[in-house]
Every structure is written in C-alpha cells, then in structure tokens.
mmCIF file of C-alpha atoms in Angstrom:
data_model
loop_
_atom_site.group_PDB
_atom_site.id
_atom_site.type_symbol
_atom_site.label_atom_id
_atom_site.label_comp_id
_atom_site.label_asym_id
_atom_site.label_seq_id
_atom_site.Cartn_x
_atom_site.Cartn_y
_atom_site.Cartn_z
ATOM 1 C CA UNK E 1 47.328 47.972 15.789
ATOM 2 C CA UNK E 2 51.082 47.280 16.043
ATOM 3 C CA UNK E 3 51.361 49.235 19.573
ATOM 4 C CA UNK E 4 48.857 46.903 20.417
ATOM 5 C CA UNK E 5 50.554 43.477 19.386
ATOM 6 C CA UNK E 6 54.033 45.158 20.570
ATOM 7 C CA UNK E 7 52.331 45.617 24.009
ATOM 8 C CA UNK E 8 50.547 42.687 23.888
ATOM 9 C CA UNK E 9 54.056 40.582 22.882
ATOM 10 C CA UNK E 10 55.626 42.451 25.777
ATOM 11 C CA UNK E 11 53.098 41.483 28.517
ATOM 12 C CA UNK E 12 53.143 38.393 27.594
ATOM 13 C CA UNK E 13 57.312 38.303 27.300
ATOM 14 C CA UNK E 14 57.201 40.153 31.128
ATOM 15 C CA UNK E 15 55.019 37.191 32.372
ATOM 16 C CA UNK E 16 57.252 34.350 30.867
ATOM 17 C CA UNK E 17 60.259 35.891 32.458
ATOM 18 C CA UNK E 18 58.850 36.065 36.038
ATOM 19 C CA UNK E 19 57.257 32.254 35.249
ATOM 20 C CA UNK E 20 60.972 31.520 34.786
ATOM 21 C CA UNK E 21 62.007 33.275 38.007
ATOM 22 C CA UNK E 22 59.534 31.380 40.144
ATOM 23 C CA UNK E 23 60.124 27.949 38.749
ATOM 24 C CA UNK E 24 63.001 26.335 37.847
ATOM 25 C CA UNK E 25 60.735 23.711 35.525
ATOM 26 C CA UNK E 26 62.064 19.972 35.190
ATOM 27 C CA UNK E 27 65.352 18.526 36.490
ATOM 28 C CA UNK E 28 66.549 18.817 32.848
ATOM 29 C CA UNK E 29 65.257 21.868 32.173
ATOM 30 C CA UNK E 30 66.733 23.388 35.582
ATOM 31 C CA UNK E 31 70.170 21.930 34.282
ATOM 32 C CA UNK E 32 69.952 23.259 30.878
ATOM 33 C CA UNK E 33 69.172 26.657 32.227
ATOM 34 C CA UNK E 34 71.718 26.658 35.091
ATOM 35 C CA UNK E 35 74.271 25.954 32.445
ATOM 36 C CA UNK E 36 73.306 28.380 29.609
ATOM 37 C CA UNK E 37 73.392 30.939 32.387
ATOM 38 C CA UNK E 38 76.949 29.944 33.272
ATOM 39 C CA UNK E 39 78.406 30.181 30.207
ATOM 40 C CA UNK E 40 76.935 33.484 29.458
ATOM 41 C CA UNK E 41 77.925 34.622 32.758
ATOM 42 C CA UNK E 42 81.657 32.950 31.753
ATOM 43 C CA UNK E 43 81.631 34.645 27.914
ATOM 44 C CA UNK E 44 80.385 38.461 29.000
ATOM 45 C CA UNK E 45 83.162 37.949 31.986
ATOM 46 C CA UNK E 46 85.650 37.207 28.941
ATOM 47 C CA UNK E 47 86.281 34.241 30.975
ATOM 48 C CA UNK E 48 87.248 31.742 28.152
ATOM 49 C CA UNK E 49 88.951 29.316 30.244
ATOM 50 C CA UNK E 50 85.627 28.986 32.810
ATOM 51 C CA UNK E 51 83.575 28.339 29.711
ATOM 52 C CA UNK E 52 85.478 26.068 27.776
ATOM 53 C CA UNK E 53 84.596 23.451 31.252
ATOM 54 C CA UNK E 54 81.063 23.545 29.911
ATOM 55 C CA UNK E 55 82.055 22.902 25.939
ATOM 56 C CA UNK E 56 82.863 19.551 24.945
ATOM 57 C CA UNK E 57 86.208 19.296 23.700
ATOM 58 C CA UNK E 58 85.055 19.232 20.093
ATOM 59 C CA UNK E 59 82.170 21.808 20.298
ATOM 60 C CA UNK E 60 81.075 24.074 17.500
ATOM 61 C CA UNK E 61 79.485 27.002 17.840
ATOM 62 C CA UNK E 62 77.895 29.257 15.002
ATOM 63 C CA UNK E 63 77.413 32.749 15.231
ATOM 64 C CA UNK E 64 77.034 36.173 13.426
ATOM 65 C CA UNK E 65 78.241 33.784 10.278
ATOM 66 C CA UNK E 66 81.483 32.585 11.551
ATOM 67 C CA UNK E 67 82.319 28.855 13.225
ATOM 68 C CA UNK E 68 84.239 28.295 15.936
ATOM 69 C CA UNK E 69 85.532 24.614 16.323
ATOM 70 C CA UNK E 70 86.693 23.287 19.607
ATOM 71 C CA UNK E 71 86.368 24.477 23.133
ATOM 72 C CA UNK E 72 89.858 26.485 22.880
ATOM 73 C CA UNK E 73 89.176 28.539 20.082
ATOM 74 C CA UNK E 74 85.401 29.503 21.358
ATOM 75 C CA UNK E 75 87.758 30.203 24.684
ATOM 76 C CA UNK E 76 90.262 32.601 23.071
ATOM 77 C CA UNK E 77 87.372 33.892 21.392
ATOM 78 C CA UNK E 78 85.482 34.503 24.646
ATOM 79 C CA UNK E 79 88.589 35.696 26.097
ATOM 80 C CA UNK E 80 89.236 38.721 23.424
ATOM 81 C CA UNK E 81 85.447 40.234 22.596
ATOM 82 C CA UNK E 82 85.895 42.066 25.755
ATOM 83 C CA UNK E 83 82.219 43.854 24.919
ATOM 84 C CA UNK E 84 80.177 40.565 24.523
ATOM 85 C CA UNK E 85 76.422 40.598 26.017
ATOM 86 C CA UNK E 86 74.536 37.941 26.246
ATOM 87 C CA UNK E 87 71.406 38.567 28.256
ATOM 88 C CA UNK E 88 69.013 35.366 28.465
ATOM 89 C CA UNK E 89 65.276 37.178 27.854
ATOM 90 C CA UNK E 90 63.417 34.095 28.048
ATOM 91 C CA UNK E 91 62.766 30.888 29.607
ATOM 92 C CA UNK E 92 64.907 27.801 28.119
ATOM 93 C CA UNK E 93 62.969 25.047 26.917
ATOM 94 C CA UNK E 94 64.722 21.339 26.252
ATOM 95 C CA UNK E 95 63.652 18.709 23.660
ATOM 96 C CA UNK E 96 66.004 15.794 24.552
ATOM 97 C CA UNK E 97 69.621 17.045 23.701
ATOM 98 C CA UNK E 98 68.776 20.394 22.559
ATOM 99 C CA UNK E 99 67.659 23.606 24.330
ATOM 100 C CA UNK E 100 66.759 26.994 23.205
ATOM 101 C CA UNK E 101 65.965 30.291 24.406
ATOM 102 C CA UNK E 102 66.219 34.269 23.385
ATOM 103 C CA UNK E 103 68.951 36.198 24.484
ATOM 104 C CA UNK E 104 70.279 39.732 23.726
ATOM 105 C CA UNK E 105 72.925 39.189 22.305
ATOM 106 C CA UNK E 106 75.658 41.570 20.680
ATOM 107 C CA UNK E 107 79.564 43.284 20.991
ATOM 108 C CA UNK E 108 78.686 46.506 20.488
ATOM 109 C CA UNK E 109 82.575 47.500 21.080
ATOM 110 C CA UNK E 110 82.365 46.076 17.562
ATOM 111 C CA UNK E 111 79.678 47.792 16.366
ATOM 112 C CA UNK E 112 76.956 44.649 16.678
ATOM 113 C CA UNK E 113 74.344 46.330 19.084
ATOM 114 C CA UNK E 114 72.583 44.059 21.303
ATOM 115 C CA UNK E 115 69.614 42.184 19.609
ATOM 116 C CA UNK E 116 67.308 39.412 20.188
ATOM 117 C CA UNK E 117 68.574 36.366 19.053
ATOM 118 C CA UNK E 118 67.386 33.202 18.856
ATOM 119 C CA UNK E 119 69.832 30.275 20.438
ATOM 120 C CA UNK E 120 70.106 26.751 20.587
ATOM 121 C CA UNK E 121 72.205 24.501 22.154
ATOM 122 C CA UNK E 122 72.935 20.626 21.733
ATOM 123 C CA UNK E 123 73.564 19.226 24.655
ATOM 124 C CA UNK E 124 76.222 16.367 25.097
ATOM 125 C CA UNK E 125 77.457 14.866 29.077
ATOM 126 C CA UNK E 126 76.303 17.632 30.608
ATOM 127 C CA UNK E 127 77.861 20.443 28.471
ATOM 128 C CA UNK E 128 77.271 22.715 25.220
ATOM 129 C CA UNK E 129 78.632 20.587 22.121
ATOM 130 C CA UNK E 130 77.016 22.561 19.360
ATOM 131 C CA UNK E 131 75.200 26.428 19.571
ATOM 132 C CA UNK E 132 74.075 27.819 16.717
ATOM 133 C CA UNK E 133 72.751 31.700 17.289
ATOM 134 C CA UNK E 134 69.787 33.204 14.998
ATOM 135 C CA UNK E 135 69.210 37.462 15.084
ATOM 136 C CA UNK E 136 65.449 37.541 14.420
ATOM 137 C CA UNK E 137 64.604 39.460 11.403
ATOM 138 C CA UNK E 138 68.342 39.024 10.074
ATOM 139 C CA UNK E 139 69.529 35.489 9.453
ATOM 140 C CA UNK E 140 68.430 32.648 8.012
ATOM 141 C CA UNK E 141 65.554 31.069 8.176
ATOM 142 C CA UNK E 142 64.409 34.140 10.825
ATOM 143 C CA UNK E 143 65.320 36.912 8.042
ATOM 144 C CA UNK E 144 61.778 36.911 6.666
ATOM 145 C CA UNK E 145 59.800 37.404 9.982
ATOM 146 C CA UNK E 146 58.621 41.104 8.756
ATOM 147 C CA UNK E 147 57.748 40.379 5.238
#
C-alpha cells in the first residue's frame, strides 16, 4: 500500500512539475517564480553579492535553525557554503506577499544531504524580505508528518 501512495505521490509530483514548465501561471506568480529561481541559481553559484539584489536590505532568512539578518550576512553566507543545493521540485504558489514551494535543499559538503524542504518567502518591492525553510518530517510544525 505505501508503493502505491509513493507512486501515486510521484505521478502526481511528475505532472505538477511539467504543469509548471508549460505555464508560467499569473503575472505574480510568473514573478515570484522567476525570482525564487534566481536566487537559488545566485546561492548554489555561491554568488552572495547577485543575491543580496533580490533581499531587501533588512531581510531575514531562517534555516536549518539558524537566522540570518540582513542581505550581507545571508550574502557572505551564500558566498562561503560552497556545496549549497537548492533544487525548486515544485510549482510556486503566491498568496499576496508570500510564496511557497518545495525545494531540495541541503550542503552536503557539510554533511546536510539534500532533502525536501518546504519554503516560503515574504515578498516585499519586488524582492525576498523574509524565508523561512521547513525539512518535511524534521522541523517544526512538519516533524510529525509520519506519526
């Protein structure tokens, strides 16, 4: 029964992904994806400088459990995990400021293979002003998914 759901949840994961090939959805929606893309395109480059233009200047981002305040520290940050993935799996979906999607996401030159994660993003001018990243299964409130 769980091969089945497991294939089942993968069909259905394969079809959302080419959905999100063919159409770029809403105007916001397009925007929102075009610059989640660029920023993870930016951070697995180690390319802090290229993604700090899409933070605002005061952005905060939370992830694995630590907080990263301002655009230049989630720069230098960027700029020294030189094994950072972040692999968008899923369409991005928007709700006035915020978006969210599923990414892999992981260092594993740190020992943190990739995994899905759950992300969302506040949205502020046209760039990222708050991301908060979730591992399904693992952190709070997605820890108790298998029990």
């Amino acid at each position: 029964m769980a091969v089945v759901a497991l294939a089942a949840a993968l069909v259905a994961l394969g079809a959302w992904v080419v959905y999100d090939n063919v159409t770029a959805g809403d105007s916001a929606t397009a925007d929102a994806t075009a610059l989640i893309d660029d920023f993870s395109a930016a951070a697995m480059a180690n390319d802090g400088a290229k993604a700090m233009t899409m933070l605002t200047p005061d952005a905060v981002v939370w992830s694995n459990g630590d907080v990263m305040t301002g655009a230049t520290a989630v720069g230098d940050a960027i700029s020294t995990t030189p094994t950072l993935t972040m692999e968008r799996v899923a369409p991005v979906t928007v709700e006035g400021d915020y978006a969210m999607t599923f990414v892999n996401y992981g260092v594993p030159g740190a020992g943190y293979e990739p995994t899905t994660s759950v992300f969302v993003y506040q949205l502020r001018d046209g760039k990222i002003a708050r991301s908060w990243s979730f591992v399904t299964g693992v952190t709070e409130p997605f820890d108790n998914l298998a029990r």
